[in-house]
Amino acid sequence: MKILQVVHNHPFSAQAGTELHTQELSLELSRKHEVSIFCRASDPRQKDYKITKKNYGRIAVHSINNSLRDCNSFEMLYENEEIDRRFDDLLGEINPDLVHIQHLVFLSIGMIGKIKKRGIPIVLTLHDYWLVCPKWHLFKNDLKPCEEACNGNYNRECAACLGEMLNIRKNTLKLYMLARRIFPAMMANGARKVYPLFNKGLRNSENAVEKLKKRSLKIKNALSDIDFFFAPSEHIKDSFIRFGIPAEKIKFSKFNLNSSLYNAASQKSRSNKIRFAFIGTLLPAKGLHVLIESFNNIPSRDIELKVYAKLRSYAGYEHYLPYLKKLIKNKNIRLMGDFDHENVADIFKEIDVLIVPSLWQENRPLVIEEAFLSQTPVIASRIGGIPELVKHSVNGLLFDPGDAESLRRIMEHIRKNPILIKRFEFNIARFSNDDKGKTVEGLYENPVIYA
């Protein structure tokens, strides 16, 4: 069978959860099937919409460049006719038997219609909430999760939260990206906030709400052409049922991980300290600032916190990395920097407890599954799909999102009672679902897909 995967970032370059899942799934499928990938690249040196092909073993990856420098409207952030046209040409060239969409951010929802017109079955994995809201974390400016978007309740608060996206005009993103390359992070962040002033009337206006409702309607219409959806957590499944996807078209389906990568990590290296760790991206929704604030208030020398993350500023959050660096007061906090995911087992071998302090309604964090495959206990926020993985006082501990004091008490409790780590490790090995040797054969064998 010829299978085309569609994803928003290059799965052999980026290391976030969606991309890693796409890479693992594609590698497994390529053992018995012909697999291609269509993804977005962002290279300001290249011409936009140019498609570049590169083979990774038996997998052909087709990258379309979309630097957004020619984006001149809010609507182009989710529907781009040029991307649709180029993708349609590629569909004719590849002629897949099935298309599996992982993510469409920075691509176009119009691609779904192109697939449907060719009579090709389409499945889609629900990784986050971008289909519901342009801020795919469902995360408000006040660092609190949004509870209304899945119900379609767009209002003036949404207009204020999304003002910078809604106010996009010709050349505004081009100027912003130029500022990011030339100026320091704080100055670039200031430049990002300037361009909405050119159209003050849109912010907090009925026009802004109508733009969001229009986006939602177009996306729902596009999703009606999807044959089947995979939901990695019950939480995100329920959220999209509320959004309007028929329950019978959504199937709970875990991510696929190569468990052999983590076998060696279960044998931890020795240390005279308890080693806590954060592994992820430096975005406010991930809550690293909450963890640092908590750890700052633990004076003990017999513990440490290692932060494994690419030390870069993300567009729209240029202030966050400088803020984190200033926030660090405890000398036992170590910024370890970026890492190659192929060596992630080496990281888990060097840590005792993973901490996931997320503030957004997480789906099914791959990093938690990786931790359990390496028999590493997890302390995590009680939010989204996380409690489906982390069972309080069984394989880890949960705390209310954003509660730095509660997190501090939990880490102190672990420090004073290190035997808990061994107990959690035992429970992980005993009670976790054993997916080792699991194949992806049968993943697409559903009568709805081939009806």
mmCIF file with all atom_site columns, C-alpha atoms in Angstrom, residues 7-8 11 14-25 102 125-127 232-233 253-259 261-262 279-280 286 339 341 344 348 354-356 358 360 362-374 376 378 385-386 389-390 435 438:
data_model
loop_
_atom_site.group_PDB
_atom_site.id
_atom_site.type_symbol
_atom_site.label_atom_id
_atom_site.label_alt_id
_atom_site.label_comp_id
_atom_site.label_asym_id
_atom_site.label_entity_id
_atom_site.label_seq_id
_atom_site.pdbx_PDB_ins_code
_atom_site.Cartn_x
_atom_site.Cartn_y
_atom_site.Cartn_z
_atom_site.occupancy
_atom_site.B_iso_or_equiv
_atom_site.pdbx_formal_charge
_atom_site.auth_seq_id
_atom_site.auth_comp_id
_atom_site.auth_asym_id
_atom_site.auth_atom_id
_atom_site.pdbx_PDB_model_num
ATOM 1  C CA . VAL A 1 7   ? 2.755  16.945 8.887  1.00 0.00 ? 7   VAL A CA 1
ATOM 2  C CA . HIS A 1 8   ? 3.610  20.574 9.642  1.00 0.00 ? 8   HIS A CA 1
ATOM 3  C CA . PRO A 1 11  ? 9.809  14.702 11.014 1.00 0.00 ? 11  PRO A CA 1
ATOM 4  C CA . ALA A 1 14  ? 12.159 18.563 14.406 1.00 0.00 ? 14  ALA A CA 1
ATOM 5  C CA . GLN A 1 15  ? 11.912 16.737 17.738 1.00 0.00 ? 15  GLN A CA 1
ATOM 6  C CA . ALA A 1 16  ? 8.492  17.697 19.097 1.00 0.00 ? 16  ALA A CA 1
ATOM 7  C CA . GLY A 1 17  ? 5.875  15.046 19.810 1.00 0.00 ? 17  GLY A CA 1
ATOM 8  C CA . THR A 1 18  ? 3.899  15.189 16.556 1.00 0.00 ? 18  THR A CA 1
ATOM 9  C CA . GLU A 1 19  ? 7.013  15.016 14.414 1.00 0.00 ? 19  GLU A CA 1
ATOM 10 C CA . LEU A 1 20  ? 8.530  12.181 16.458 1.00 0.00 ? 20  LEU A CA 1
ATOM 11 C CA . HIS A 1 21  ? 5.305  10.205 16.211 1.00 0.00 ? 21  HIS A CA 1
ATOM 12 C CA . THR A 1 22  ? 5.214  10.743 12.429 1.00 0.00 ? 22  THR A CA 1
ATOM 13 C CA . GLN A 1 23  ? 8.816  9.618  12.121 1.00 0.00 ? 23  GLN A CA 1
ATOM 14 C CA . GLU A 1 24  ? 8.309  6.469  14.199 1.00 0.00 ? 24  GLU A CA 1
ATOM 15 C CA . LEU A 1 25  ? 5.074  5.573  12.410 1.00 0.00 ? 25  LEU A CA 1
ATOM 16 C CA . GLN A 1 102 ? -0.920 14.475 11.304 1.00 0.00 ? 102 GLN A CA 1
ATOM 17 C CA . THR A 1 125 ? -4.674 12.171 14.113 1.00 0.00 ? 125 THR A CA 1
ATOM 18 C CA . LEU A 1 126 ? -5.793 14.757 16.679 1.00 0.00 ? 126 LEU A CA 1
ATOM 19 C CA . HIS A 1 127 ? -2.527 15.982 18.205 1.00 0.00 ? 127 HIS A CA 1
ATOM 20 C CA . PRO A 1 232 ? -4.371 9.520  21.410 1.00 0.00 ? 232 PRO A CA 1
ATOM 21 C CA . SER A 1 233 ? -6.244 10.435 24.616 1.00 0.00 ? 233 SER A CA 1
ATOM 22 C CA . SER A 1 253 ? -5.321 5.071  19.452 1.00 0.00 ? 253 SER A CA 1
ATOM 23 C CA . LYS A 1 254 ? -2.015 5.315  21.305 1.00 0.00 ? 254 LYS A CA 1
ATOM 24 C CA . PHE A 1 255 ? 1.146  6.646  19.731 1.00 0.00 ? 255 PHE A CA 1
ATOM 25 C CA . ASN A 1 256 ? 3.694  4.199  18.374 1.00 0.00 ? 256 ASN A CA 1
ATOM 26 C CA . LEU A 1 257 ? 7.137  4.287  19.940 1.00 0.00 ? 257 LEU A CA 1
ATOM 27 C CA . ASN A 1 258 ? 10.232 2.251  19.261 1.00 0.00 ? 258 ASN A CA 1
ATOM 28 C CA . SER A 1 259 ? 10.587 0.744  22.724 1.00 0.00 ? 259 SER A CA 1
ATOM 29 C CA . LEU A 1 261 ? 15.466 2.850  22.177 1.00 0.00 ? 261 LEU A CA 1
ATOM 30 C CA . TYR A 1 262 ? 14.722 2.898  25.898 1.00 0.00 ? 262 TYR A CA 1
ATOM 31 C CA . ILE A 1 279 ? 12.504 17.636 28.666 1.00 0.00 ? 279 ILE A CA 1
ATOM 32 C CA . GLY A 1 280 ? 10.589 19.700 26.134 1.00 0.00 ? 280 GLY A CA 1
ATOM 33 C CA . LYS A 1 286 ? 4.869  23.918 29.011 1.00 0.00 ? 286 LYS A CA 1
ATOM 34 C CA . PHE A 1 339 ? 19.968 16.887 22.231 1.00 0.00 ? 339 PHE A CA 1
ATOM 35 C CA . HIS A 1 341 ? 16.454 12.343 20.076 1.00 0.00 ? 341 HIS A CA 1
ATOM 36 C CA . VAL A 1 344 ? 17.221 10.229 24.424 1.00 0.00 ? 344 VAL A CA 1
ATOM 37 C CA . PHE A 1 348 ? 16.740 9.097  30.847 1.00 0.00 ? 348 PHE A CA 1
ATOM 38 C CA . LEU A 1 354 ? 10.780 13.513 34.969 1.00 0.00 ? 354 LEU A CA 1
ATOM 39 C CA . ILE A 1 355 ? 8.705  16.631 35.651 1.00 0.00 ? 355 ILE A CA 1
ATOM 40 C CA . VAL A 1 356 ? 5.975  17.751 33.226 1.00 0.00 ? 356 VAL A CA 1
ATOM 41 C CA . SER A 1 358 ? 2.269  21.806 31.692 1.00 0.00 ? 358 SER A CA 1
ATOM 42 C CA . TRP A 1 360 ? -2.217 23.659 28.727 1.00 0.00 ? 360 TRP A CA 1
ATOM 43 C CA . GLU A 1 362 ? -2.057 18.257 27.047 1.00 0.00 ? 362 GLU A CA 1
ATOM 44 C CA . ASN A 1 363 ? -3.123 15.453 24.757 1.00 0.00 ? 363 ASN A CA 1
ATOM 45 C CA . ARG A 1 364 ? -0.865 12.452 25.397 1.00 0.00 ? 364 ARG A CA 1
ATOM 46 C CA . PRO A 1 365 ? 2.685  13.724 25.987 1.00 0.00 ? 365 PRO A CA 1
ATOM 47 C CA . LEU A 1 366 ? 5.162  11.455 24.263 1.00 0.00 ? 366 LEU A CA 1
ATOM 48 C CA . VAL A 1 367 ? 7.804  12.405 26.799 1.00 0.00 ? 367 VAL A CA 1
ATOM 49 C CA . ILE A 1 368 ? 5.742  10.732 29.560 1.00 0.00 ? 368 ILE A CA 1
ATOM 50 C CA . GLU A 1 369 ? 5.463  7.541  27.537 1.00 0.00 ? 369 GLU A CA 1
ATOM 51 C CA . GLU A 1 370 ? 9.221  7.688  26.924 1.00 0.00 ? 370 GLU A CA 1
ATOM 52 C CA . ALA A 1 371 ? 9.781  8.091  30.647 1.00 0.00 ? 371 ALA A CA 1
ATOM 53 C CA . PHE A 1 372 ? 7.711  5.014  31.427 1.00 0.00 ? 372 PHE A CA 1
ATOM 54 C CA . LEU A 1 373 ? 9.488  2.964  28.751 1.00 0.00 ? 373 LEU A CA 1
ATOM 55 C CA . SER A 1 374 ? 12.719 3.837  30.585 1.00 0.00 ? 374 SER A CA 1
ATOM 56 C CA . THR A 1 376 ? 11.356 6.771  35.034 1.00 0.00 ? 376 THR A CA 1
ATOM 57 C CA . VAL A 1 378 ? 6.842  11.277 36.493 1.00 0.00 ? 378 VAL A CA 1
ATOM 58 C CA . GLY A 1 385 ? -4.841 13.732 29.084 1.00 0.00 ? 385 GLY A CA 1
ATOM 59 C CA . ILE A 1 386 ? -1.948 13.551 31.566 1.00 0.00 ? 386 ILE A CA 1
ATOM 60 C CA . LEU A 1 389 ? -0.985 8.190  31.951 1.00 0.00 ? 389 LEU A CA 1
ATOM 61 C CA . VAL A 1 390 ? 0.257  9.318  35.359 1.00 0.00 ? 390 VAL A CA 1
ATOM 62 C CA . ASP A 1 435 ? 3.430  -2.292 23.837 1.00 0.00 ? 435 ASP A CA 1
ATOM 63 C CA . LYS A 1 438 ? 3.554  -3.788 18.741 1.00 0.00 ? 438 LYS A CA 1
#
